Every structure is written in C-alpha cells, then in structure tokens.
mmCIF file of C-alpha atoms and ligand atoms in Angstrom:
data_model
loop_
_atom_site.group_PDB
_atom_site.id
_atom_site.type_symbol
_atom_site.label_atom_id
_atom_site.label_comp_id
_atom_site.label_asym_id
_atom_site.label_seq_id
_atom_site.Cartn_x
_atom_site.Cartn_y
_atom_site.Cartn_z
ATOM 1 C CA UNK A 1 123.227 -153.748 14.130
ATOM 2 C CA UNK A 2 120.869 -156.522 12.548
ATOM 3 C CA UNK A 3 118.768 -159.371 14.142
ATOM 4 C CA UNK A 4 116.965 -157.109 17.120
ATOM 5 C CA UNK A 5 114.145 -158.464 18.788
ATOM 6 C CA UNK A 6 112.016 -156.238 20.492
ATOM 7 C CA UNK A 7 110.186 -156.701 23.804
ATOM 8 C CA UNK A 8 107.417 -154.115 24.228
ATOM 9 C CA UNK A 9 105.066 -154.292 20.983
ATOM 10 C CA UNK A 10 102.115 -153.870 21.335
ATOM 11 C CA UNK A 11 99.509 -154.359 19.197
ATOM 12 C CA UNK A 12 95.304 -153.365 19.956
ATOM 13 C CA UNK A 13 92.410 -155.377 18.777
ATOM 14 C CA UNK A 14 88.934 -153.198 18.057
ATOM 15 C CA UNK A 15 87.471 -154.029 21.725
ATOM 16 C CA UNK A 16 90.664 -152.404 23.709
ATOM 17 C CA UNK A 17 91.892 -149.753 21.184
ATOM 18 C CA UNK A 18 89.737 -146.528 22.497
ATOM 19 C CA UNK A 19 91.841 -145.702 25.369
ATOM 20 C CA UNK A 20 95.218 -145.900 23.575
ATOM 21 C CA UNK A 21 93.281 -143.468 20.865
ATOM 22 C CA UNK A 22 93.607 -140.321 23.727
ATOM 23 C CA UNK A 23 97.036 -140.260 23.400
ATOM 24 C CA UNK A 24 98.802 -137.274 22.056
ATOM 25 C CA UNK A 25 100.550 -140.430 19.993
ATOM 26 C CA UNK A 26 97.058 -140.977 18.241
ATOM 27 C CA UNK A 27 98.563 -139.267 14.799
ATOM 28 C CA UNK A 28 97.015 -139.889 11.656
ATOM 29 C CA UNK A 29 97.415 -144.073 10.412
ATOM 30 C CA UNK A 30 98.159 -144.684 14.412
ATOM 31 C CA UNK A 31 94.705 -146.396 14.607
ATOM 32 C CA UNK A 32 95.855 -148.686 11.697
ATOM 33 C CA UNK A 33 99.135 -149.366 12.978
ATOM 34 C CA UNK A 34 97.714 -150.169 16.455
ATOM 35 C CA UNK A 35 95.647 -152.979 14.437
ATOM 36 C CA UNK A 36 98.694 -154.297 12.287
ATOM 37 C CA UNK A 37 100.179 -157.526 13.015
ATOM 38 C CA UNK A 38 102.203 -158.617 9.682
ATOM 39 C CA UNK A 39 101.967 -155.431 7.314
ATOM 40 C CA UNK A 40 103.521 -152.678 8.464
ATOM 41 C CA UNK A 41 105.172 -153.630 11.500
ATOM 42 C CA UNK A 42 106.818 -156.193 9.296
ATOM 43 C CA UNK A 43 107.869 -154.131 6.665
ATOM 44 C CA UNK A 44 109.330 -151.777 10.009
ATOM 45 C CA UNK A 45 111.906 -154.413 11.136
ATOM 46 C CA UNK A 46 113.048 -155.042 7.804
ATOM 47 C CA UNK A 47 113.883 -152.229 7.644
ATOM 48 C CA UNK A 48 115.577 -150.631 10.420
ATOM 49 C CA UNK A 49 116.761 -154.365 11.183
ATOM 50 C CA UNK A 50 114.251 -156.475 14.011
ATOM 51 C CA UNK A 51 114.313 -160.037 13.054
ATOM 52 C CA UNK A 52 111.479 -160.548 15.982
ATOM 53 C CA UNK A 53 109.174 -158.621 18.228
ATOM 54 C CA UNK A 54 107.467 -160.014 21.240
ATOM 55 C CA UNK A 55 103.895 -159.167 20.812
ATOM 56 C CA UNK A 56 101.451 -157.417 23.297
ATOM 57 C CA UNK A 57 98.111 -155.564 23.979
ATOM 58 C CA UNK A 58 97.614 -152.501 24.506
ATOM 59 C CA UNK A 59 97.114 -150.207 28.032
ATOM 60 C CA UNK A 60 95.335 -150.470 30.201
ATOM 61 C CA UNK A 61 93.540 -152.938 27.998
ATOM 62 C CA UNK A 62 91.942 -156.004 29.683
ATOM 63 C CA UNK A 63 93.169 -154.456 32.982
ATOM 64 C CA UNK A 64 90.068 -151.510 32.860
ATOM 65 C CA UNK A 65 87.611 -153.986 31.761
ATOM 66 C CA UNK A 66 86.191 -154.270 35.253
ATOM 67 C CA UNK A 67 83.003 -156.992 34.470
ATOM 68 C CA UNK A 68 85.097 -159.916 34.769
ATOM 69 C CA UNK A 69 83.524 -162.334 32.140
ATOM 70 C CA UNK A 70 84.137 -159.652 29.751
ATOM 71 C CA UNK A 71 87.546 -159.260 30.943
ATOM 72 C CA UNK A 72 88.158 -162.790 30.571
ATOM 73 C CA UNK A 73 86.656 -162.692 26.910
ATOM 74 C CA UNK A 74 88.883 -160.285 25.782
ATOM 75 C CA UNK A 75 91.640 -161.290 26.801
ATOM 76 C CA UNK A 76 91.293 -164.901 25.446
ATOM 77 C CA UNK A 77 89.880 -163.321 22.316
ATOM 78 C CA UNK A 78 93.383 -160.802 22.055
ATOM 79 C CA UNK A 79 95.725 -163.673 22.933
ATOM 80 C CA UNK A 80 93.917 -165.822 20.203
ATOM 81 C CA UNK A 81 94.617 -163.131 17.506
ATOM 82 C CA UNK A 82 97.866 -162.354 18.574
ATOM 83 C CA UNK A 83 98.740 -166.336 18.729
ATOM 84 C CA UNK A 84 98.290 -166.582 14.963
ATOM 85 C CA UNK A 85 100.151 -164.129 14.030
ATOM 86 C CA UNK A 86 103.158 -165.985 15.326
ATOM 87 C CA UNK A 87 101.832 -169.013 14.094
ATOM 88 C CA UNK A 88 101.659 -167.234 10.769
ATOM 89 C CA UNK A 89 105.325 -165.735 10.944
ATOM 90 C CA UNK A 90 107.009 -167.877 13.875
ATOM 91 C CA UNK A 91 110.334 -166.309 12.706
ATOM 92 C CA UNK A 92 109.446 -162.739 13.636
ATOM 93 C CA UNK A 93 107.008 -162.731 15.945
ATOM 94 C CA UNK A 94 106.351 -164.062 19.907
ATOM 95 C CA UNK A 95 104.331 -163.036 21.908
ATOM 96 C CA UNK A 96 103.332 -162.359 25.492
ATOM 97 C CA UNK A 97 99.818 -163.119 26.943
ATOM 98 C CA UNK A 98 96.962 -160.161 28.374
ATOM 99 C CA UNK A 99 95.598 -161.847 31.349
ATOM 100 C CA UNK A 100 92.298 -160.846 33.035
ATOM 101 C CA UNK A 101 93.296 -160.259 36.884
ATOM 102 C CA UNK A 102 90.843 -159.550 37.942
ATOM 103 C CA UNK A 103 89.832 -162.966 38.258
ATOM 104 C CA UNK A 104 92.521 -164.904 39.811
ATOM 105 C CA UNK A 105 91.650 -168.015 38.737
ATOM 106 C CA UNK A 106 90.917 -167.398 35.229
ATOM 107 C CA UNK A 107 94.014 -165.523 35.257
ATOM 108 C CA UNK A 108 96.014 -169.116 35.889
ATOM 109 C CA UNK A 109 93.481 -171.183 33.554
ATOM 110 C CA UNK A 110 94.600 -168.154 30.825
ATOM 111 C CA UNK A 111 98.526 -168.368 31.619
ATOM 112 C CA UNK A 112 98.369 -172.013 31.240
ATOM 113 C CA UNK A 113 96.437 -171.925 28.075
ATOM 114 C CA UNK A 114 98.903 -169.215 26.746
ATOM 115 C CA UNK A 115 101.749 -171.178 27.356
ATOM 116 C CA UNK A 116 101.009 -174.413 26.919
ATOM 117 C CA UNK A 117 98.461 -174.273 23.814
ATOM 118 C CA UNK A 118 99.177 -170.981 22.084
ATOM 119 C CA UNK A 119 102.680 -170.971 23.022
ATOM 120 C CA UNK A 120 103.168 -167.225 24.584
ATOM 121 C CA UNK A 121 106.596 -166.606 26.013
ATOM 122 C CA UNK A 122 105.291 -165.136 29.143
ATOM 123 C CA UNK A 123 102.652 -162.581 29.918
ATOM 124 C CA UNK A 124 102.193 -158.291 30.104
ATOM 125 C CA UNK A 125 100.063 -157.254 32.419
ATOM 126 C CA UNK A 126 99.428 -153.216 32.688
ATOM 127 C CA UNK A 127 99.354 -152.401 36.342
ATOM 128 C CA UNK A 128 96.805 -152.422 38.859
ATOM 129 C CA UNK A 129 93.469 -153.774 37.770
ATOM 130 C CA UNK A 130 89.615 -152.158 38.272
ATOM 131 C CA UNK A 131 87.616 -155.115 39.409
ATOM 132 C CA UNK A 132 83.588 -154.937 39.428
ATOM 133 C CA UNK A 133 83.770 -151.018 39.678
ATOM 134 C CA UNK A 134 85.480 -149.247 37.753
ATOM 135 C CA UNK A 135 86.803 -147.677 41.360
ATOM 136 C CA UNK A 136 87.642 -151.040 42.818
ATOM 137 C CA UNK A 137 91.248 -150.752 41.935
ATOM 138 C CA UNK A 138 93.739 -153.820 43.115
ATOM 139 C CA UNK A 139 97.215 -154.072 42.793
ATOM 140 C CA UNK A 140 99.328 -157.564 42.478
ATOM 141 C CA UNK A 141 100.540 -157.242 45.925
ATOM 142 C CA UNK A 142 97.144 -158.378 46.758
ATOM 143 C CA UNK A 143 97.295 -161.477 49.018
ATOM 144 C CA UNK A 144 94.771 -162.900 46.179
ATOM 145 C CA UNK A 145 97.349 -163.413 43.262
ATOM 146 C CA UNK A 146 99.497 -165.554 45.892
ATOM 147 C CA UNK A 147 98.115 -168.871 43.943
ATOM 148 C CA UNK A 148 98.894 -166.919 40.601
ATOM 149 C CA UNK A 149 103.008 -165.727 41.030
ATOM 150 C CA UNK A 150 102.875 -169.550 42.720
ATOM 151 C CA UNK A 151 101.540 -170.800 39.356
ATOM 152 C CA UNK A 152 104.078 -168.382 37.005
ATOM 153 C CA UNK A 153 106.899 -169.705 38.626
ATOM 154 C CA UNK A 154 106.515 -172.936 38.016
ATOM 155 C CA UNK A 155 105.467 -171.979 34.426
ATOM 156 C CA UNK A 156 109.342 -170.160 33.859
ATOM 157 C CA UNK A 157 107.646 -167.782 32.564
ATOM 158 C CA UNK A 158 108.020 -164.365 32.723
ATOM 159 C CA UNK A 159 105.934 -161.035 33.873
ATOM 160 C CA UNK A 160 106.253 -158.562 32.163
ATOM 161 C CA UNK A 161 105.040 -154.892 34.783
ATOM 162 C CA UNK A 162 103.854 -152.392 32.160
ATOM 163 C CA UNK A 163 102.285 -149.055 32.490
ATOM 164 C CA UNK A 164 98.303 -147.257 32.539
ATOM 165 C CA UNK A 165 97.528 -143.835 34.065
ATOM 166 C CA UNK A 166 97.214 -143.420 36.917
ATOM 167 C CA UNK A 167 93.594 -143.963 38.552
ATOM 168 C CA UNK A 168 91.854 -140.335 38.865
ATOM 169 C CA UNK A 169 91.026 -141.260 42.803
ATOM 170 C CA UNK A 170 95.982 -141.417 42.556
ATOM 171 C CA UNK A 171 95.786 -138.493 40.297
ATOM 172 C CA UNK A 172 95.735 -135.811 42.642
ATOM 173 C CA UNK A 173 99.643 -135.592 42.104
ATOM 174 C CA UNK A 174 99.032 -134.076 38.604
ATOM 175 C CA UNK A 175 95.819 -132.122 39.009
ATOM 176 C CA UNK A 176 95.773 -129.602 36.878
ATOM 177 C CA UNK A 177 98.791 -130.546 34.870
ATOM 178 C CA UNK A 178 97.546 -132.981 32.086
ATOM 179 C CA UNK A 179 100.940 -132.800 30.378
ATOM 180 C CA UNK A 180 102.407 -134.838 32.985
ATOM 181 C CA UNK A 181 99.976 -138.063 33.032
ATOM 182 C CA UNK A 182 100.763 -140.779 30.501
ATOM 183 C CA UNK A 183 103.872 -141.517 29.226
ATOM 184 C CA UNK A 184 105.799 -138.050 30.748
ATOM 185 C CA UNK A 185 105.379 -139.087 34.061
ATOM 186 C CA UNK A 186 102.699 -140.597 35.770
ATOM 187 C CA UNK A 187 103.328 -144.070 33.819
ATOM 188 C CA UNK A 188 106.552 -143.788 35.642
ATOM 189 C CA UNK A 189 105.295 -142.908 38.775
ATOM 190 C CA UNK A 190 102.097 -144.809 38.714
ATOM 191 C CA UNK A 191 104.523 -148.232 37.389
ATOM 192 C CA UNK A 192 107.581 -147.779 39.660
ATOM 193 C CA UNK A 193 105.699 -147.709 42.629
ATOM 194 C CA UNK A 194 103.910 -150.764 41.575
ATOM 195 C CA UNK A 195 106.823 -152.209 41.098
ATOM 196 C CA UNK A 196 108.681 -151.338 44.990
ATOM 197 C CA UNK A 197 104.824 -152.204 45.987
ATOM 198 C CA UNK A 198 105.760 -156.024 44.400
ATOM 199 C CA UNK A 199 109.192 -156.079 45.684
ATOM 200 C CA UNK A 200 108.244 -155.497 49.428
ATOM 201 C CA UNK A 201 104.997 -157.536 49.247
ATOM 202 C CA UNK A 202 107.490 -160.636 50.020
ATOM 203 C CA UNK A 203 106.811 -162.697 46.744
ATOM 204 C CA UNK A 204 110.221 -163.075 45.887
ATOM 205 C CA UNK A 205 111.085 -164.863 48.866
ATOM 206 C CA UNK A 206 107.781 -166.719 48.617
ATOM 207 C CA UNK A 207 108.598 -167.496 44.853
ATOM 208 C CA UNK A 208 112.657 -167.143 44.252
ATOM 209 C CA UNK A 209 112.488 -168.167 40.694
ATOM 210 C CA UNK A 210 110.349 -165.404 39.866
ATOM 211 C CA UNK A 211 111.036 -163.349 36.700
ATOM 212 C CA UNK A 212 109.802 -159.806 36.130
ATOM 213 C CA UNK A 213 110.517 -157.337 33.291
ATOM 214 C CA UNK A 214 110.314 -153.897 33.713
ATOM 215 C CA UNK A 215 109.757 -151.491 30.726
ATOM 216 C CA UNK A 216 111.397 -147.870 30.008
ATOM 217 C CA UNK A 217 114.759 -149.479 31.664
ATOM 218 C CA UNK A 218 113.209 -149.533 34.732
ATOM 219 C CA UNK A 219 111.000 -146.971 35.295
ATOM 220 C CA UNK A 220 113.771 -145.154 36.967
ATOM 221 C CA UNK A 221 114.411 -147.727 39.831
ATOM 222 C CA UNK A 222 118.228 -148.475 38.758
ATOM 223 C CA UNK A 223 119.340 -145.188 39.863
ATOM 224 C CA UNK A 224 117.129 -144.668 43.118
ATOM 225 C CA UNK A 225 117.104 -148.240 44.343
ATOM 226 C CA UNK A 226 120.664 -147.715 46.413
ATOM 227 C CA UNK A 227 118.735 -144.681 48.199
ATOM 228 C CA UNK A 228 115.736 -147.082 48.688
ATOM 229 C CA UNK A 229 117.576 -149.341 50.225
ATOM 230 C CA UNK A 230 119.671 -146.754 52.633
ATOM 231 C CA UNK A 231 116.276 -145.531 53.663
ATOM 232 C CA UNK A 232 114.859 -149.004 54.159
ATOM 233 C CA UNK A 233 117.650 -150.080 56.450
ATOM 234 C CA UNK A 234 116.864 -147.277 58.586
ATOM 235 C CA UNK A 235 112.793 -148.285 58.464
ATOM 236 C CA UNK A 236 113.077 -151.912 59.359
ATOM 237 C CA UNK A 237 115.505 -151.231 62.639
ATOM 238 C CA UNK A 238 112.505 -148.807 63.193
ATOM 239 C CA UNK A 239 110.185 -151.632 63.476
ATOM 240 C CA UNK A 240 107.962 -151.007 60.608
ATOM 241 C CA UNK A 241 110.084 -152.356 57.662
ATOM 242 C CA UNK A 242 107.705 -154.264 54.876
ATOM 243 C CA UNK A 243 107.365 -158.163 54.458
ATOM 244 C CA UNK A 244 109.990 -158.704 52.257
ATOM 245 C CA UNK A 245 113.057 -159.720 54.014
ATOM 246 C CA UNK A 246 116.065 -158.621 51.916
ATOM 247 C CA UNK A 247 117.655 -155.557 49.918
ATOM 248 C CA UNK A 248 115.413 -154.285 46.884
ATOM 249 C CA UNK A 249 118.692 -154.574 45.037
ATOM 250 C CA UNK A 250 119.240 -158.142 45.891
ATOM 251 C CA UNK A 251 115.665 -158.885 44.330
ATOM 252 C CA UNK A 252 116.098 -156.492 40.951
ATOM 253 C CA UNK A 253 119.475 -158.038 40.775
ATOM 254 C CA UNK A 254 117.881 -161.999 41.268
ATOM 255 C CA UNK A 255 114.246 -161.679 39.838
ATOM 256 C CA UNK A 256 114.330 -158.178 37.770
ATOM 257 C CA UNK A 257 115.296 -157.764 33.788
ATOM 258 C CA UNK A 258 114.662 -154.245 32.244
ATOM 259 C CA UNK A 259 114.114 -153.315 28.496
ATOM 260 C CA UNK A 260 115.006 -150.004 26.632
ATOM 261 C CA UNK A 261 111.670 -149.269 25.789
ATOM 262 C CA UNK A 262 110.903 -145.787 25.123
ATOM 263 C CA UNK A 263 114.562 -144.628 26.571
ATOM 264 C CA UNK A 264 116.315 -143.610 23.764
ATOM 265 C CA UNK A 265 119.250 -142.371 25.891
ATOM 266 C CA UNK A 266 122.633 -143.322 26.236
ATOM 267 C CA UNK A 267 123.455 -141.992 29.821
ATOM 268 C CA UNK A 268 121.008 -143.868 31.656
ATOM 269 C CA UNK A 269 121.458 -147.104 29.292
ATOM 270 C CA UNK A 270 124.672 -146.613 30.373
ATOM 271 C CA UNK A 271 124.007 -146.441 34.094
ATOM 272 C CA UNK A 272 121.537 -148.725 34.174
ATOM 273 C CA UNK A 273 124.912 -151.456 32.849
ATOM 274 C CA UNK A 274 126.749 -150.171 35.951
ATOM 275 C CA UNK A 275 124.048 -151.073 38.062
ATOM 276 C CA UNK A 276 122.607 -154.149 37.055
ATOM 277 C CA UNK A 277 125.347 -155.305 33.702
ATOM 278 C CA UNK A 278 124.080 -156.063 30.011
ATOM 279 C CA UNK A 279 122.815 -159.677 30.829
ATOM 280 C CA UNK A 280 119.802 -158.239 32.667
ATOM 281 C CA UNK A 281 119.290 -155.495 29.681
ATOM 282 C CA UNK A 282 116.980 -155.895 26.610
ATOM 283 C CA UNK A 283 116.371 -154.092 23.452
ATOM 284 C CA UNK A 284 112.477 -152.846 23.183
ATOM 285 C CA UNK A 285 110.360 -149.894 21.159
ATOM 286 C CA UNK A 286 107.373 -149.335 22.682
ATOM 287 C CA UNK A 287 105.751 -149.341 19.018
ATOM 288 C CA UNK A 288 103.771 -147.612 18.087
ATOM 289 C CA UNK A 289 103.897 -145.318 20.513
ATOM 290 C CA UNK A 290 107.169 -144.536 20.161
ATOM 291 C CA UNK A 291 109.403 -145.238 16.355
ATOM 292 C CA UNK A 292 110.984 -147.859 15.482
ATOM 293 C CA UNK A 293 113.325 -145.868 13.533
ATOM 294 C CA UNK A 294 114.133 -143.977 16.088
ATOM 295 C CA UNK A 295 114.742 -146.973 18.818
ATOM 296 C CA UNK A 296 116.734 -148.667 16.456
ATOM 297 C CA UNK A 297 119.330 -146.077 14.895
ATOM 298 C CA UNK A 298 119.990 -144.812 18.454
ATOM 299 C CA UNK A 299 120.678 -148.478 19.772
ATOM 300 C CA UNK A 300 122.362 -149.418 16.823
ATOM 301 C CA UNK A 301 125.406 -146.197 17.010
ATOM 302 C CA UNK A 302 124.780 -146.155 20.603
ATOM 303 C CA UNK A 303 128.840 -146.021 22.181
ATOM 304 C CA UNK A 304 128.789 -149.569 23.998
ATOM 305 C CA UNK A 305 130.858 -152.708 23.408
ATOM 306 C CA UNK A 306 129.512 -154.351 20.228
ATOM 307 C CA UNK A 307 129.457 -157.618 22.654
ATOM 308 C CA UNK A 308 127.095 -155.843 24.958
ATOM 309 C CA UNK A 309 124.978 -154.445 21.465
ATOM 310 C CA UNK A 310 124.324 -157.950 20.979
ATOM 311 C CA UNK A 311 123.473 -159.571 23.941
ATOM 312 C CA UNK A 312 121.202 -156.598 24.671
ATOM 313 C CA UNK A 313 119.726 -156.096 21.300
ATOM 314 C CA UNK A 314 119.292 -160.036 20.471
ATOM 315 C CA UNK A 315 120.946 -162.576 22.883
ATOM 316 C CA UNK A 316 120.067 -162.161 25.852
ATOM 317 C CA UNK A 317 116.737 -162.504 25.023
ATOM 318 C CA UNK A 318 117.290 -165.715 23.013
ATOM 319 C CA UNK A 319 118.375 -167.731 26.421
ATOM 320 C CA UNK A 320 115.826 -165.518 28.606
ATOM 321 C CA UNK A 321 113.165 -166.762 26.423
ATOM 322 C CA UNK A 322 114.866 -170.148 25.782
ATOM 323 C CA UNK A 323 114.471 -169.119 21.589
ATOM 324 C CA UNK A 324 115.111 -171.290 19.080
ATOM 325 C CA UNK A 325 116.355 -169.235 16.113
HETATM 326 C C1 GRE B 401 102.110 -147.932 25.379
HETATM 327 O O1 GRE B 401 103.472 -147.849 25.948
HETATM 328 O O2 GRE B 401 101.668 -148.247 26.039
HETATM 329 C C2 GRE B 401 101.306 -146.206 25.866
HETATM 330 C C3 GRE B 401 100.728 -146.056 25.639
HETATM 331 C C4 GRE B 401 100.685 -144.577 25.414
HETATM 332 C C5 GRE B 401 101.403 -143.299 25.414
HETATM 333 C C6 GRE B 401 102.696 -143.651 25.412
HETATM 334 C C7 GRE B 401 103.340 -145.592 25.346
HETATM 335 O O3 GRE B 401 99.700 -146.475 26.323
HETATM 336 O O4 GRE B 401 104.310 -145.960 25.422
HETATM 337 ZN ZN1 ZN B 402 104.518 -149.334 26.195
#
C-alpha cells in the first residue's frame, strides 16, 4: 500500500541518545539512524510506501532527566529540532512533542508552545518520570497531573503513552532475567500497568474527551480488558473498586487508540480489530528499533480488507489528526 502514515517513529538528539544505545538493537549504524531526520528515513519511507512519519523522541529521554530545569531545556531543544524537520518537509513529517512531566506547569507551557507555535499534532511521554532524584518516580495518575489533563483535553490533542524500562525498584519481577527486560517483555508490563493506572484513576470521567494512544497493539490490553472488567466488577461490589466509574472497556473504546508499532503479527491485529474495530487502529513501525521494511511488508500483505488497510494505514490518521494531505 502506498501513502502509509506511521505514528511511532523515533529520533534522538545527542542529549537523549545514551539509554537507547544500550539496547540489543544498537547495531552498526544505529546511532546515525536515530540521529537522522531527513535522509536515511526519507529513503526508507519512499522505498516502502510511507507518505508520512509522525516523529517522536526516543525513550526514556526527558522522563529520565530528574533535574527539572534540564528536563525543560532538553524537551524544548528536542521539540525545536523536530519542528525544524517538519517545517522543511511538511508533507512527510509531523511530530509529537516531548514534555517535561517533572514540572506539570512547565509541561502545560511546553504543550501549548509545541502545539500553537511549533505545530505538533500531539504529545508523547515515556511512562513515569523521575523527579529531583533518580529513585523518585511518579506515574501519570498522580493528582499533580490533573491540571495537565484538563489542558490537554482543551487542546484536543492526543497523548501517546510510550514504554520505558521498569525502574530498578519495580524490576524484581525479572531479576536475573535481563533478556526479559526492554521491548521483549518489561516494556509491556510497565506500560500496560501504567495504562491501567490511568484507566482506573478517574481522569476519563473528569475529562471525557481525552485521547490516548497506546502502541504495540495496546500493550496486550485489547486481549485482557474483558477479563479485567469481569474481575473489576467483583472488586467493585466488594467495595474496593477504583475511582473510575465505568468499565475499562468503555474508556478503551472511547478514549484510546492503538497502533501497530513493533507488532507485525496478523492474529493479534485481527483480534484487536474484532475487539475495537478498524477505526481505532493506526499503522506505526517503531523505527529505528524495528525495521520499516518488516513493518511495511507485513502490513501491505496481511489478510485484511483493502478498506481496512486504507483506514489503518492512512485514513484514520488523516482524520484523527486533521491532516491536510
Ligand atoms: C522504543 O520503541 O523506544 C524501543 C526502545 C528500545 C528497544 C525497542 C524499542 O527504546 O521499541
Ligand atoms: Zn517506540
């Protein structure tokens, strides 16, 4: 399929490169691919039929800069560099802004600057933030973020919840099993749990028009949300349910969109389509941690209707972001 739009397409700047180089995907030339904005990736996009990449910074990047002022400065710098790329090639690139969640007021300010001045189509945050100290980790359901969610809802822009590695104090679960860390499994546990915290905390009752994007076909949640709600009913009746008023499925169906990043498997895609419909799913590669070629060749050939391929590959994104393509 020609004209695909990808939603999880990463780059780095020198200041955020470090942690990404530790991954097994850090092959020869990997650093160049991550730092590149307009050359290597454009060639790949042309070759495999991608019209557009919605760019985002690598992980954990800003969320791991526990000095607040530094987090603010690096986020601004990264957003400016990214915006320069999409200003040069507006038909090929857009971007999700990085945000310094260490300081909720500064995050709100950068949200407005990124959307109103730079033209970002949304924001992407890499899970929990380390604040002031590397061991002080804060998740997005924390009450300090309520004003941020209010402003985000007003902006009408989506929030992409992207994985990061578990903090050592939570990683006892995979202690001695480093091969289960990162994108193998640790990212999924961390991010699905974080998403469930958000679905639990009541923000979707308070701000019913929030739009959340979750990659990797929803980090397993489309396969588990039925069971989670069944059990949650019992928990609610027993008097220790969450602040959220509705079944999680309803928030997933209304407030959450899913992407195919790093999940180039037909059966999970079909299951996700059966659970939430093809309007809620959008194409993504996860470049350069995954290959554009593999993502595109799988998607172009996977056995779905051409109508669904067009929606997931392109049209849903045009509608979702209001792109003028
Ligand atoms: C990512 O998407 O950010 C990522 C990493 C490291 C390995 C795989 C991966 O940061 O998808
Ligand atoms: Zn990613």
